[in-house]
mmCIF file of C-alpha atoms in Angstrom:
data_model
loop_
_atom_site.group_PDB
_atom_site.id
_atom_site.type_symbol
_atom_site.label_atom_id
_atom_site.label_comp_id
_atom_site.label_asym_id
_atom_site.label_seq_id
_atom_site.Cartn_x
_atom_site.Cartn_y
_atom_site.Cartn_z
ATOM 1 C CA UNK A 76 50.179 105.201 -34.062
ATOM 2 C CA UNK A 77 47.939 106.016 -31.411
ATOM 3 C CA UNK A 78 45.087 103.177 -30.321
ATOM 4 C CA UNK A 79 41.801 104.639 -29.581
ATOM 5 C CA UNK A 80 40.664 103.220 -26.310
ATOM 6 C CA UNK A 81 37.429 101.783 -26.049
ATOM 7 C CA UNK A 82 37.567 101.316 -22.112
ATOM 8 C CA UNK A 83 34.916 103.732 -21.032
ATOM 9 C CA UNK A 84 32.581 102.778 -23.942
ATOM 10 C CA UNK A 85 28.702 101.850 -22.792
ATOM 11 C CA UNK A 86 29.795 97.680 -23.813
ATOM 12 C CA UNK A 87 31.152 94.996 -22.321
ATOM 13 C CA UNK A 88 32.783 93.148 -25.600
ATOM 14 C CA UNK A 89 34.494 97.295 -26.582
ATOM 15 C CA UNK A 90 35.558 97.485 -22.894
ATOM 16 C CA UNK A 91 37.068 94.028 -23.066
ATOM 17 C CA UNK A 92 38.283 94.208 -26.389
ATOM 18 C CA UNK A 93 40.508 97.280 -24.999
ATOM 19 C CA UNK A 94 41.859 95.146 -21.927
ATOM 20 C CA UNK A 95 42.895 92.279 -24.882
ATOM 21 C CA UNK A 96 44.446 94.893 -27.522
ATOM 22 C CA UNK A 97 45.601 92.245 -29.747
ATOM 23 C CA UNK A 98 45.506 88.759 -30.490
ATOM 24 C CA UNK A 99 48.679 88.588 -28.523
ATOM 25 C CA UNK A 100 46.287 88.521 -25.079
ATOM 26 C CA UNK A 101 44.449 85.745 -25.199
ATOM 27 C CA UNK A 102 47.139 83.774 -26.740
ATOM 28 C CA UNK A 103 48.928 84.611 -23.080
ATOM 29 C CA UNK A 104 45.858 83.851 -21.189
ATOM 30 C CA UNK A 105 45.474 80.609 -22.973
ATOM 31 C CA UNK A 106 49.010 79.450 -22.227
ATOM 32 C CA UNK A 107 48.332 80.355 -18.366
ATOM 33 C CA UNK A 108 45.131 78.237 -18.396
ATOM 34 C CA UNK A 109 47.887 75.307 -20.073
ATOM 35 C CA UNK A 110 49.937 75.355 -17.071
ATOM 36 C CA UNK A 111 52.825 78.111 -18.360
ATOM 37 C CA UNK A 112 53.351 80.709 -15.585
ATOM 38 C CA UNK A 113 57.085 81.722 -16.553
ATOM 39 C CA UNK A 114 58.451 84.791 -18.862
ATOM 40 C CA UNK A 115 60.717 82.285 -20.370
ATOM 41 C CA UNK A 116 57.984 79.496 -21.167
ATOM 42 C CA UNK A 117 55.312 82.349 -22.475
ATOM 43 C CA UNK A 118 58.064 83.473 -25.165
ATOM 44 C CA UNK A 119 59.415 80.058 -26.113
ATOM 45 C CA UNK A 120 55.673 78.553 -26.495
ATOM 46 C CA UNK A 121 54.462 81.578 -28.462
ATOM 47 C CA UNK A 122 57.096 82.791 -30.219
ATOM 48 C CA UNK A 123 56.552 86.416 -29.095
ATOM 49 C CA UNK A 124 58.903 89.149 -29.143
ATOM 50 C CA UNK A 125 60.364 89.833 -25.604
ATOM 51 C CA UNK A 126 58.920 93.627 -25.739
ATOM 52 C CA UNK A 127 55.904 92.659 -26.634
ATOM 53 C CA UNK A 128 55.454 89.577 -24.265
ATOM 54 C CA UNK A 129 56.583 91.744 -21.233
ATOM 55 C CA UNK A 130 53.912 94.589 -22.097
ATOM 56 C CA UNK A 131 50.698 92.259 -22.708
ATOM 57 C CA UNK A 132 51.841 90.709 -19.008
ATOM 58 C CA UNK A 133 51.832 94.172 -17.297
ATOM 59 C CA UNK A 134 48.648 94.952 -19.116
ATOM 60 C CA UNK A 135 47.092 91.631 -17.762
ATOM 61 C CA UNK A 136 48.803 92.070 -13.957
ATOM 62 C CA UNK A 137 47.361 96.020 -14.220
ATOM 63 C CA UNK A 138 43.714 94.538 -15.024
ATOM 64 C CA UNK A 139 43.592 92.524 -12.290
ATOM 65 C CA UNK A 140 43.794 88.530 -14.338
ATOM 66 C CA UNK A 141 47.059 87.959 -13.182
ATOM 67 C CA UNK A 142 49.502 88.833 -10.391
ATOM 68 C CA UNK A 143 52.891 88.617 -10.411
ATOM 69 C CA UNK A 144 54.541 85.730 -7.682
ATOM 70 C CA UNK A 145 58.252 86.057 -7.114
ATOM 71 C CA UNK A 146 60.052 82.492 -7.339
ATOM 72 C CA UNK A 147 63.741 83.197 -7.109
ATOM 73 C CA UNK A 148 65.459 85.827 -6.070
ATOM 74 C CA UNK A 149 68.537 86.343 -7.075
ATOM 75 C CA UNK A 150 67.833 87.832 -9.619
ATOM 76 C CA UNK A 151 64.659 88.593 -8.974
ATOM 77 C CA UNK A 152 62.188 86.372 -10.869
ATOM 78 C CA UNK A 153 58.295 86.040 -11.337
ATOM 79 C CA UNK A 154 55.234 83.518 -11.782
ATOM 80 C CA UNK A 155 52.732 84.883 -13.538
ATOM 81 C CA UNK A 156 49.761 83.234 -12.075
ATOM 82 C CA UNK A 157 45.723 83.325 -13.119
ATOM 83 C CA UNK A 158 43.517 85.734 -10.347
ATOM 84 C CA UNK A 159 40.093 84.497 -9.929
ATOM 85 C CA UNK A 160 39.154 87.149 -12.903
ATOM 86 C CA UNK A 161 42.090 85.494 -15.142
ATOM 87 C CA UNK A 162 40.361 81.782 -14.718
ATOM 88 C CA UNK A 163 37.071 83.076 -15.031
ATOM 89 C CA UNK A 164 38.380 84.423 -18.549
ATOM 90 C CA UNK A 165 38.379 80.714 -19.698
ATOM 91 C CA UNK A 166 34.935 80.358 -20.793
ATOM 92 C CA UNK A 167 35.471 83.085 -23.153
ATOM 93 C CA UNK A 168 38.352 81.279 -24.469
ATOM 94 C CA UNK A 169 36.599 77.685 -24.627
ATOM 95 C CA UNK A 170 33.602 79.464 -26.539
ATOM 96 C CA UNK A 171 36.423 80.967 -28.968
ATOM 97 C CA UNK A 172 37.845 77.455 -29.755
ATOM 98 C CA UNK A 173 34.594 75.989 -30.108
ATOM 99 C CA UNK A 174 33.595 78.794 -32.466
ATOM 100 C CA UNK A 175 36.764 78.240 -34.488
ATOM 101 C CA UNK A 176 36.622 74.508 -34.568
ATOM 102 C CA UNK A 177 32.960 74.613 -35.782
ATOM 103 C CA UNK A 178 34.089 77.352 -38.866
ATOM 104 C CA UNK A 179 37.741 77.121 -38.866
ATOM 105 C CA UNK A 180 39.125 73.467 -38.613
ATOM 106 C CA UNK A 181 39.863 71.094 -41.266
ATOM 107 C CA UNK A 182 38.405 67.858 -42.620
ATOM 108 C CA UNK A 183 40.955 66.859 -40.056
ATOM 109 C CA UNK A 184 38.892 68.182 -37.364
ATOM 110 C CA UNK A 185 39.612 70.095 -34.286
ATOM 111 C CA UNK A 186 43.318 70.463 -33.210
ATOM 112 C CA UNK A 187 42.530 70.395 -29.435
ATOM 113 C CA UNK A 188 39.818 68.397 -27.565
ATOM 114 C CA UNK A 189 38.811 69.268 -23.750
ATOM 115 C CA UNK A 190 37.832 66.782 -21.436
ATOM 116 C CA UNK A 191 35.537 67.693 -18.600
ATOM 117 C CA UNK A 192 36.672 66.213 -15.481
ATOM 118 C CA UNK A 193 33.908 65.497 -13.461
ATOM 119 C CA UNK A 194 32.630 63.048 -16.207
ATOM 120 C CA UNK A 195 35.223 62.387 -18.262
ATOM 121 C CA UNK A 196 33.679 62.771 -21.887
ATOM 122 C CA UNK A 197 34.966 64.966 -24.316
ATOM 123 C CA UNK A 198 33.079 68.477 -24.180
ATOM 124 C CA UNK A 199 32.235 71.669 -26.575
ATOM 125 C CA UNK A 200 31.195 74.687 -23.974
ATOM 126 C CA UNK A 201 27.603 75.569 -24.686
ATOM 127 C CA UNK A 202 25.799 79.241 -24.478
ATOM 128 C CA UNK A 203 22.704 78.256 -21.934
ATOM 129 C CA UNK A 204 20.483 81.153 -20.757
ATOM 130 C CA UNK A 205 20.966 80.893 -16.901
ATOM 131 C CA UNK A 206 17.359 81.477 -16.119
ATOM 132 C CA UNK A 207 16.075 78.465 -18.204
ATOM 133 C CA UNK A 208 18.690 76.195 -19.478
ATOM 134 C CA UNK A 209 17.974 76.550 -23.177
ATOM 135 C CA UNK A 210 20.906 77.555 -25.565
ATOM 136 C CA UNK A 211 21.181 81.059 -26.767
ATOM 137 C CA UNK A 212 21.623 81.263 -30.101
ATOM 138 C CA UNK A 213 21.677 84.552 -32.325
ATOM 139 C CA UNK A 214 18.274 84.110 -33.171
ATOM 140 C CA UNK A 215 16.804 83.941 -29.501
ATOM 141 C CA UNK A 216 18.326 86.665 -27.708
ATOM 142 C CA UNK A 217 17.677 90.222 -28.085
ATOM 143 C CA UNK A 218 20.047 93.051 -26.668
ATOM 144 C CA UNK A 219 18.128 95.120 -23.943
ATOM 145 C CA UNK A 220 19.672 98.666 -22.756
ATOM 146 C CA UNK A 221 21.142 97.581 -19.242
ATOM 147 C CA UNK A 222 21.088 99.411 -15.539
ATOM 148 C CA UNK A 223 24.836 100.710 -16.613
ATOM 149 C CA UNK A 224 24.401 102.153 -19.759
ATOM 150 C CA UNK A 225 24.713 106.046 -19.972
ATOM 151 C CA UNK A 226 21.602 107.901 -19.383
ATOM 152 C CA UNK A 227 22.644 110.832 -21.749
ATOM 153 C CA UNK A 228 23.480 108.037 -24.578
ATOM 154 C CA UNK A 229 20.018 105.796 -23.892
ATOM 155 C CA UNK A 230 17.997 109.302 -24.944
ATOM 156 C CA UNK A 231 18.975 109.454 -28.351
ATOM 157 C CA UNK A 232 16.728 107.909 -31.045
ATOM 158 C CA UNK A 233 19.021 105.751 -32.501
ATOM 159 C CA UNK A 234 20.424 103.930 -29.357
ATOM 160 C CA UNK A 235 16.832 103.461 -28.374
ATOM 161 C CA UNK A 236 16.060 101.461 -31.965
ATOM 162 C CA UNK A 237 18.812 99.880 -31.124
ATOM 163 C CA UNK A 238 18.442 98.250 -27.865
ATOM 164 C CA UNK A 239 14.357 98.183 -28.747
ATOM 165 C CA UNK A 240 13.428 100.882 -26.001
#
């Protein structure tokens, strides 16, 4: 079946959702930010078909989050280690957990805690607007048609009630 590609689509969550394809992604990228950088560990810790794990890798090396180190080789082997654009992905991942331990988790509460180490207190990332400080919330922030949306596409009617133009 053939995936429709949502890459050169006027919006940042479409044009990232196309660079994470599946559920498989950010499962990878959150290993990487646990310390796993081999093929081996990846598979073992996930549970993912070989196939599957080696084509979400290329995908990630191809976008630019990760690059490929060699380690040994004889045979040839790789690290797959977090770019600057990889560990900048982990915000987006420590929203996601915080989002899923607020609605997901059980009376048991959430299954992972992070510490932040400059203070050393347990810590839920927060959504701050970076002008102001305060939290954004769904009911404080408004979507605004940006410098990089299509011209052609910001004309029509509907786009325009959209974005409030």
């Amino acid at each position: 079946m053939r995936r429709t590609s949502f890459a050169n689509w006027p919006c940042s969550v479409a044009r990232t959702m196309d660079l994470l394809r599946d559920g498989w992604t950010p499962l990878v990228l959150r290993e990487a930010f646990y310390g796993i950088t081999r093929f081996d560990a990846f598979q073992s810790s996930l549970g993912i078909a070989r196939n599957t794990l080696t084509d979400r890798l290329s995908t990630l090396v191809e976008a630019g989050l990760m690059e490929r180190r060699p380690y040994q080789t004889e045979p040839l082997r790789h690290d797959y280690v977090l770019t600057e654009m990889g560990r900048d992905f982990r915000t987006v991942l420590l929203t996601m957990n915080a989002w899923g331990d607020r609605w997901l988790s059980g009376d048991e509460g959430p299954p992972v805690d992070f510490l932040h180490d400059d203070c050393g207190k347990r810590t839920r990332p927060k959504v701050v607007c970076d002008c102001c400080g305060d939290p954004l919330t769904s009911e404080n922030v408004s979507p605004r048609l940006g410098p990089g949306y299509p011209p052609h596409i910001a004309e029509r009617p509907e786009v325009r009630a959209r974005f409030g133009a």
